XYZ file of N, CA and C in Angstrom:
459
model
N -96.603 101.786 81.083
C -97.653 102.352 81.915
C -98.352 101.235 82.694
N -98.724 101.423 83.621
C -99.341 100.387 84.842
C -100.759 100.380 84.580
N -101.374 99.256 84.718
C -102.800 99.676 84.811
C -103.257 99.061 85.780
N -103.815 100.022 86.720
C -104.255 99.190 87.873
C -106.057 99.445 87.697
N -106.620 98.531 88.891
C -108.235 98.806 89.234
C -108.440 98.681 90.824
N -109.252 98.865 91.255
C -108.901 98.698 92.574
C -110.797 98.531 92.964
N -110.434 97.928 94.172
C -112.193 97.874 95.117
C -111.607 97.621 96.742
N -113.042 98.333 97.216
C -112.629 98.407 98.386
C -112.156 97.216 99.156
N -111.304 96.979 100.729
C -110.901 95.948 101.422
C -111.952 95.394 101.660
N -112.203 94.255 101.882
C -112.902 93.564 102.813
C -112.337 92.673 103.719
N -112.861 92.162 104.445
C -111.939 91.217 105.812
C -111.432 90.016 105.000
N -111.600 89.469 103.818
C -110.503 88.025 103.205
C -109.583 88.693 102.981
N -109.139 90.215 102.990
C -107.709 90.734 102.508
C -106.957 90.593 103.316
N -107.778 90.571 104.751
C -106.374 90.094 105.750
C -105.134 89.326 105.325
N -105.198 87.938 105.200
C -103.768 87.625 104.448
C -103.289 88.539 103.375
N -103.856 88.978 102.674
C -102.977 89.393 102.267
C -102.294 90.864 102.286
N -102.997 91.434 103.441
C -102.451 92.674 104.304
C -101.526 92.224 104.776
N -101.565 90.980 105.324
C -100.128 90.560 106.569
C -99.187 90.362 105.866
N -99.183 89.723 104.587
C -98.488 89.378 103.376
C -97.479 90.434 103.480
N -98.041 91.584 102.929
C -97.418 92.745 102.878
C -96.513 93.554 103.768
N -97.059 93.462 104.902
C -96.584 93.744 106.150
C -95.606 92.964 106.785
N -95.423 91.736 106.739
C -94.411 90.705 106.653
C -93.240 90.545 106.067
N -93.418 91.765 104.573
C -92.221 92.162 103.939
C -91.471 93.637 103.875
N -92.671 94.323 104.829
C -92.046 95.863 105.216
C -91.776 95.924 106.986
N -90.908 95.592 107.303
C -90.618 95.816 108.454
C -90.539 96.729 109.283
N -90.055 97.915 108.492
C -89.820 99.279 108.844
C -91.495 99.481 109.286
N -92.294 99.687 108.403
C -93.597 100.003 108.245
C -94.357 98.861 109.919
N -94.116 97.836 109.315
C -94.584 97.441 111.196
C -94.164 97.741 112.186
N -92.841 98.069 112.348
C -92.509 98.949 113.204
C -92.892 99.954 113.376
N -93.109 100.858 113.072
C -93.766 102.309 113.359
C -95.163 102.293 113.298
N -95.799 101.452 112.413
C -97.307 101.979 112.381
C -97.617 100.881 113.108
N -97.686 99.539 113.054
C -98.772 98.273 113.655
C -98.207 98.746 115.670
N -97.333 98.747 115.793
C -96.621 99.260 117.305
C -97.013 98.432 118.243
N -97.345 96.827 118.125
C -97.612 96.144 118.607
C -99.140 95.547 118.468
N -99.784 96.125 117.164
C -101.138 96.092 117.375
C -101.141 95.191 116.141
N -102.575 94.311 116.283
C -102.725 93.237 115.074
C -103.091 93.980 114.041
N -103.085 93.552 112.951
C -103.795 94.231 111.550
C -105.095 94.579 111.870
N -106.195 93.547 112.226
C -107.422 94.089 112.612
C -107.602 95.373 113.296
N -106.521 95.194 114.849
C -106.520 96.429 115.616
C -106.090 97.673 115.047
N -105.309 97.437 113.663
C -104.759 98.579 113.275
C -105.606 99.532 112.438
N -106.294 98.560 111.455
C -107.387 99.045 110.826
C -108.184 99.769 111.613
N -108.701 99.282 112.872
C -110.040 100.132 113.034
C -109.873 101.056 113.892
N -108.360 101.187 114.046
C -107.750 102.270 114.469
C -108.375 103.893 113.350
N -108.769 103.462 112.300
C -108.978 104.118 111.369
C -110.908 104.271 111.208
N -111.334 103.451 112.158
C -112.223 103.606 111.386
C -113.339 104.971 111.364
N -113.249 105.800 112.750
C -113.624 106.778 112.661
C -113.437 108.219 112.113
N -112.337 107.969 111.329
C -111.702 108.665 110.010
C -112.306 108.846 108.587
N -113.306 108.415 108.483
C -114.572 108.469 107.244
C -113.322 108.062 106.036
N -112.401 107.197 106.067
C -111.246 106.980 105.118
C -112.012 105.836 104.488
N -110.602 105.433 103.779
C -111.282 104.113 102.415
C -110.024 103.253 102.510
N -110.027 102.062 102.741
C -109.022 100.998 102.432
C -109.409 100.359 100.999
N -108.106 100.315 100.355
C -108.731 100.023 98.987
C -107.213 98.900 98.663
N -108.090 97.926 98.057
C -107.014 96.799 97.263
C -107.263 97.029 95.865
N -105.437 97.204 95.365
C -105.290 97.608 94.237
C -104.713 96.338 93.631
N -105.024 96.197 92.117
C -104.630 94.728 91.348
C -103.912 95.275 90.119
N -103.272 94.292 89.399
C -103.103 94.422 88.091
C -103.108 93.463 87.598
N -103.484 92.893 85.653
C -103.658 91.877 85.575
C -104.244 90.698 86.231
N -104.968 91.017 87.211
C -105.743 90.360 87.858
C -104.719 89.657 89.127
N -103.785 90.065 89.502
C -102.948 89.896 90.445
C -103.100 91.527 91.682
N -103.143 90.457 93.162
C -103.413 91.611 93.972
C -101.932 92.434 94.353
N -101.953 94.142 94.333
C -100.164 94.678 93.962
C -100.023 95.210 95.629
N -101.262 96.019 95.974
C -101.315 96.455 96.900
C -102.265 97.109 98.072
N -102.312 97.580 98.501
C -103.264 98.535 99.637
C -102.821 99.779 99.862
N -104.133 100.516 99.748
C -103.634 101.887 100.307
C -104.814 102.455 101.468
N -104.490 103.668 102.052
C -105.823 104.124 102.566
C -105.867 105.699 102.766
N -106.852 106.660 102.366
C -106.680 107.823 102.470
C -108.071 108.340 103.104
N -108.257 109.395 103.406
C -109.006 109.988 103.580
C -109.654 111.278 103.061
N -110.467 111.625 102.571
C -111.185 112.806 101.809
C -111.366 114.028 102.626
N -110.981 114.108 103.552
C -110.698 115.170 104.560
C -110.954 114.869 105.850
N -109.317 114.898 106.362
C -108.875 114.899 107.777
C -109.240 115.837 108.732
N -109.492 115.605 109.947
C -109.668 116.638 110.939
C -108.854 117.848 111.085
N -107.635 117.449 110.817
C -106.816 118.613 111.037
C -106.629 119.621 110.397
N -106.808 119.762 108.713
C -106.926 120.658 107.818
C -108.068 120.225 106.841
N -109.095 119.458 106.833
C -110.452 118.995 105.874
C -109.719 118.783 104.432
N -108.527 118.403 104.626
C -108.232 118.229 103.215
C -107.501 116.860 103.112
N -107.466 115.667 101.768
C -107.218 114.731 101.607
C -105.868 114.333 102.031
N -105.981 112.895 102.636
C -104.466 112.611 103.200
C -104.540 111.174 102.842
N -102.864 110.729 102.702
C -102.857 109.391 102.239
C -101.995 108.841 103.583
N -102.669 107.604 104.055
C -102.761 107.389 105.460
C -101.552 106.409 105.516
N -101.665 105.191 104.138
C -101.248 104.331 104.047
C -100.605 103.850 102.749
N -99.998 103.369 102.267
C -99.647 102.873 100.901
C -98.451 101.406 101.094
N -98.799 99.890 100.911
C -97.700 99.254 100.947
C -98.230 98.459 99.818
N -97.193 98.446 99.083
C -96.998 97.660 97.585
C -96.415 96.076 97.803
N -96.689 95.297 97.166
C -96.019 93.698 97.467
C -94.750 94.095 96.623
N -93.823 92.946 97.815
C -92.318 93.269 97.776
C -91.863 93.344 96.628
N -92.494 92.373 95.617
C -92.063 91.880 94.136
C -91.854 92.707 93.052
N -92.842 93.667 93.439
C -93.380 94.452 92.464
C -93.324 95.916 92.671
N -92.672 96.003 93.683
C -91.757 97.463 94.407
C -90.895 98.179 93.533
N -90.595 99.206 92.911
C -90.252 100.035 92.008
C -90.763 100.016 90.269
N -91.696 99.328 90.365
C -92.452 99.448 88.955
C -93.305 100.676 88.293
N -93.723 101.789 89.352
C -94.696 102.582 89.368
C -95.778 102.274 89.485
N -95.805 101.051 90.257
C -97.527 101.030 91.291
C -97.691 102.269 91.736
N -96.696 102.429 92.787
C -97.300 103.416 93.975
C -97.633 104.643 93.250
N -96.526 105.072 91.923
C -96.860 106.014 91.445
C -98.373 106.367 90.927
N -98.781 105.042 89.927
C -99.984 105.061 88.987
C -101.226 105.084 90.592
N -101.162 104.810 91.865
C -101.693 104.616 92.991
C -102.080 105.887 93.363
N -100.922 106.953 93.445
C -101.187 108.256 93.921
C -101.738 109.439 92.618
N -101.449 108.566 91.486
C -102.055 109.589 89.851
C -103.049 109.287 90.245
N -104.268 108.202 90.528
C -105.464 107.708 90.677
C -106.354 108.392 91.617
N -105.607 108.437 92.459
C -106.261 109.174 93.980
C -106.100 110.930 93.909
N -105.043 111.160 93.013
C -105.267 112.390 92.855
C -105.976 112.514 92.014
N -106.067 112.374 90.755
C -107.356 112.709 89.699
C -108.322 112.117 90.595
N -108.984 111.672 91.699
C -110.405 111.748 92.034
C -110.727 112.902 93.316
N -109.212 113.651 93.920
C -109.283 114.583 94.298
C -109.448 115.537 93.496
N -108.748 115.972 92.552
C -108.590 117.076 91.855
C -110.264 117.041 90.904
N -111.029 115.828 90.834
C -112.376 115.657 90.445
C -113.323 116.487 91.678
N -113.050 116.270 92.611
C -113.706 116.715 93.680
C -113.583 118.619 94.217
N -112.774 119.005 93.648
C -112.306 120.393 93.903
C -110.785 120.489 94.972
N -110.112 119.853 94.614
C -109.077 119.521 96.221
C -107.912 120.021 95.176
N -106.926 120.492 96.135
C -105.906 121.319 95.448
C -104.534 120.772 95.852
N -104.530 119.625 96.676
C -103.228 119.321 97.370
C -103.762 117.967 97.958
N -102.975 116.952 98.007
C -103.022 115.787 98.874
C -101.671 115.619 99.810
N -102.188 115.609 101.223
C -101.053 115.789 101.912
C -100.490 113.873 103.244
N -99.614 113.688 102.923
C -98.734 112.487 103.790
C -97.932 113.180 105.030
N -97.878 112.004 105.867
C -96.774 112.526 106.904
C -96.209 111.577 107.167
N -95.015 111.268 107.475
C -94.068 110.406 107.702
C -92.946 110.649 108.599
N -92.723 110.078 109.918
C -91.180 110.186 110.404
C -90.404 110.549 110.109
N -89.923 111.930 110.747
C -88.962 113.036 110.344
C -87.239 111.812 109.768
N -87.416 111.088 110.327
C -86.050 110.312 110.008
C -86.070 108.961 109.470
N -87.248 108.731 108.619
C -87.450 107.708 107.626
C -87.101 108.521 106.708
N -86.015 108.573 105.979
C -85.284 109.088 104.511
C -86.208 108.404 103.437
N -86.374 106.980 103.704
C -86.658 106.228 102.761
C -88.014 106.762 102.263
N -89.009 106.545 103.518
C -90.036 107.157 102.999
C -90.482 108.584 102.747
N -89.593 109.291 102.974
C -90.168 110.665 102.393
C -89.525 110.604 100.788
N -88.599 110.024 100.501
C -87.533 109.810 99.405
C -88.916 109.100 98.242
N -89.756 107.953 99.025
C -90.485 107.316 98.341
C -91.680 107.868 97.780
N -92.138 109.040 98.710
C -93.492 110.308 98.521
C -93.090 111.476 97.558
N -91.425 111.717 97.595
C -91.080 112.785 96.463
C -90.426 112.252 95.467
N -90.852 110.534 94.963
C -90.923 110.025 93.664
C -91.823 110.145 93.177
N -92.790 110.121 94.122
C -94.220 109.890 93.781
C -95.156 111.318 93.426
N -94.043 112.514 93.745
C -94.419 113.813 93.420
C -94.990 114.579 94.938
N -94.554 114.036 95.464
C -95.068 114.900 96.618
C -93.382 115.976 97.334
N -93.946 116.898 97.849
C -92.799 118.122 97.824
C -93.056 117.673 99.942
N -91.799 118.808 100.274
C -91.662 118.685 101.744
C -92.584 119.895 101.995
N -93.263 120.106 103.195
C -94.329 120.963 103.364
C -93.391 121.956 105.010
N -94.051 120.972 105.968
C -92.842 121.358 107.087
C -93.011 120.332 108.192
N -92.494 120.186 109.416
C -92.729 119.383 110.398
C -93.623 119.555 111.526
N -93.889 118.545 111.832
C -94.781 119.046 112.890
C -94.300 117.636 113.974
N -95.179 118.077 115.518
C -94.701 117.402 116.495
C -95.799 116.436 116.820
N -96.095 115.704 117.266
C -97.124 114.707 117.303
C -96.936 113.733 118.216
N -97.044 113.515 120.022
C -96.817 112.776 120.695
C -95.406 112.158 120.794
N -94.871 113.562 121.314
C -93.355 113.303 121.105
C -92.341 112.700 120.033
N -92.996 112.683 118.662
C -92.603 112.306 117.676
C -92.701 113.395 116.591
N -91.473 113.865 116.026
C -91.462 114.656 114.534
C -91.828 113.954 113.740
N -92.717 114.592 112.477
C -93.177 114.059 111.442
C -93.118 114.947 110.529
N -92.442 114.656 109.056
C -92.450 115.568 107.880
C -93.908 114.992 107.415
N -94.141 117.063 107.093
C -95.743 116.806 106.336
C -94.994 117.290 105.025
N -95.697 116.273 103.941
C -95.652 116.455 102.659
C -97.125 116.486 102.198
N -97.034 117.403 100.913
C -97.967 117.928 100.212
C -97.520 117.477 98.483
N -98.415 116.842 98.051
C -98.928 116.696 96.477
C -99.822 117.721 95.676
N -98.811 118.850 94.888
C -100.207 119.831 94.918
C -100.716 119.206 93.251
N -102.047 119.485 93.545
C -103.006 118.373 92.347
C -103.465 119.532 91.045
N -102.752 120.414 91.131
C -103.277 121.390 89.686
C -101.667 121.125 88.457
């Protein structure tokens, strides 16, 4: 079993956001789209979301970022999730999304929902390890995106 703790980002996480990002390529490709980490973040910031650095053993594992309800349906979405390369199939991400759901399912929330590029296999493959089911697609600036749903009961 993993035990993680986590507190929110602050700006010294930069390195080690880039860290991360430096070893997911795929993921800078599609999400940073030419934009710096800073720019990417505050791409977010009018999203009332949470960037949060997660540790174990006092080693930093990863970052995630969600939101407690999105504009589009007021219900929780996980925006972001990248784990350090090392430590990639251990059940971080898993014990990451148990965490965030028990503080939804604390809150009254019945589902936590992701979306990801209809033709990233990998990552929808990586969201229905993590327990999340396929919901349906949607279109989004000329781009398909599978919405997945985590239902939290």
């Amino acid at each position: 079993m993993v035990i993680l703790t986590w507190r929110q980002f602050k700006s010294s996480d930069l390195p080690f956001f880039e860290d991360l990002i430096s070893t997911s390529s795929k993921w800078s490709k599609n999400e940073l789209q030419g934009l710096s980490t800073e720019e990417y973040i505050e791409q977010y910031d009018g999203l009332s979301g949470e960037w949060r650095v997660w540790e174990t053993t006092g080693r930093l594992v990863a970052i995630s970022f969600h939101v407690e309800s999105a504009p589009s349906n007021q219900k929780p979405w996980l925006g972001t999730i990248l784990v350090k390369a090392e430590e990639r199939r251990q059940g971080i991400a898993s014990a990451i999304m148990n965490h965030l759901s028990d503080e939804f399912k604390l809150n009254g929330q019945k589902a936590l929902f992701a979306a990801v590029p209809f033709d990233e296999y990998e990552w929808s493959n990586f969201l229905t390890d993590c327990g999340f089911e396929q919901f349906k697609t949607e279109e989004n600036k000329g781009e398909t995106y599978l919405i997945m749903v985590r239902p939290l009961e």
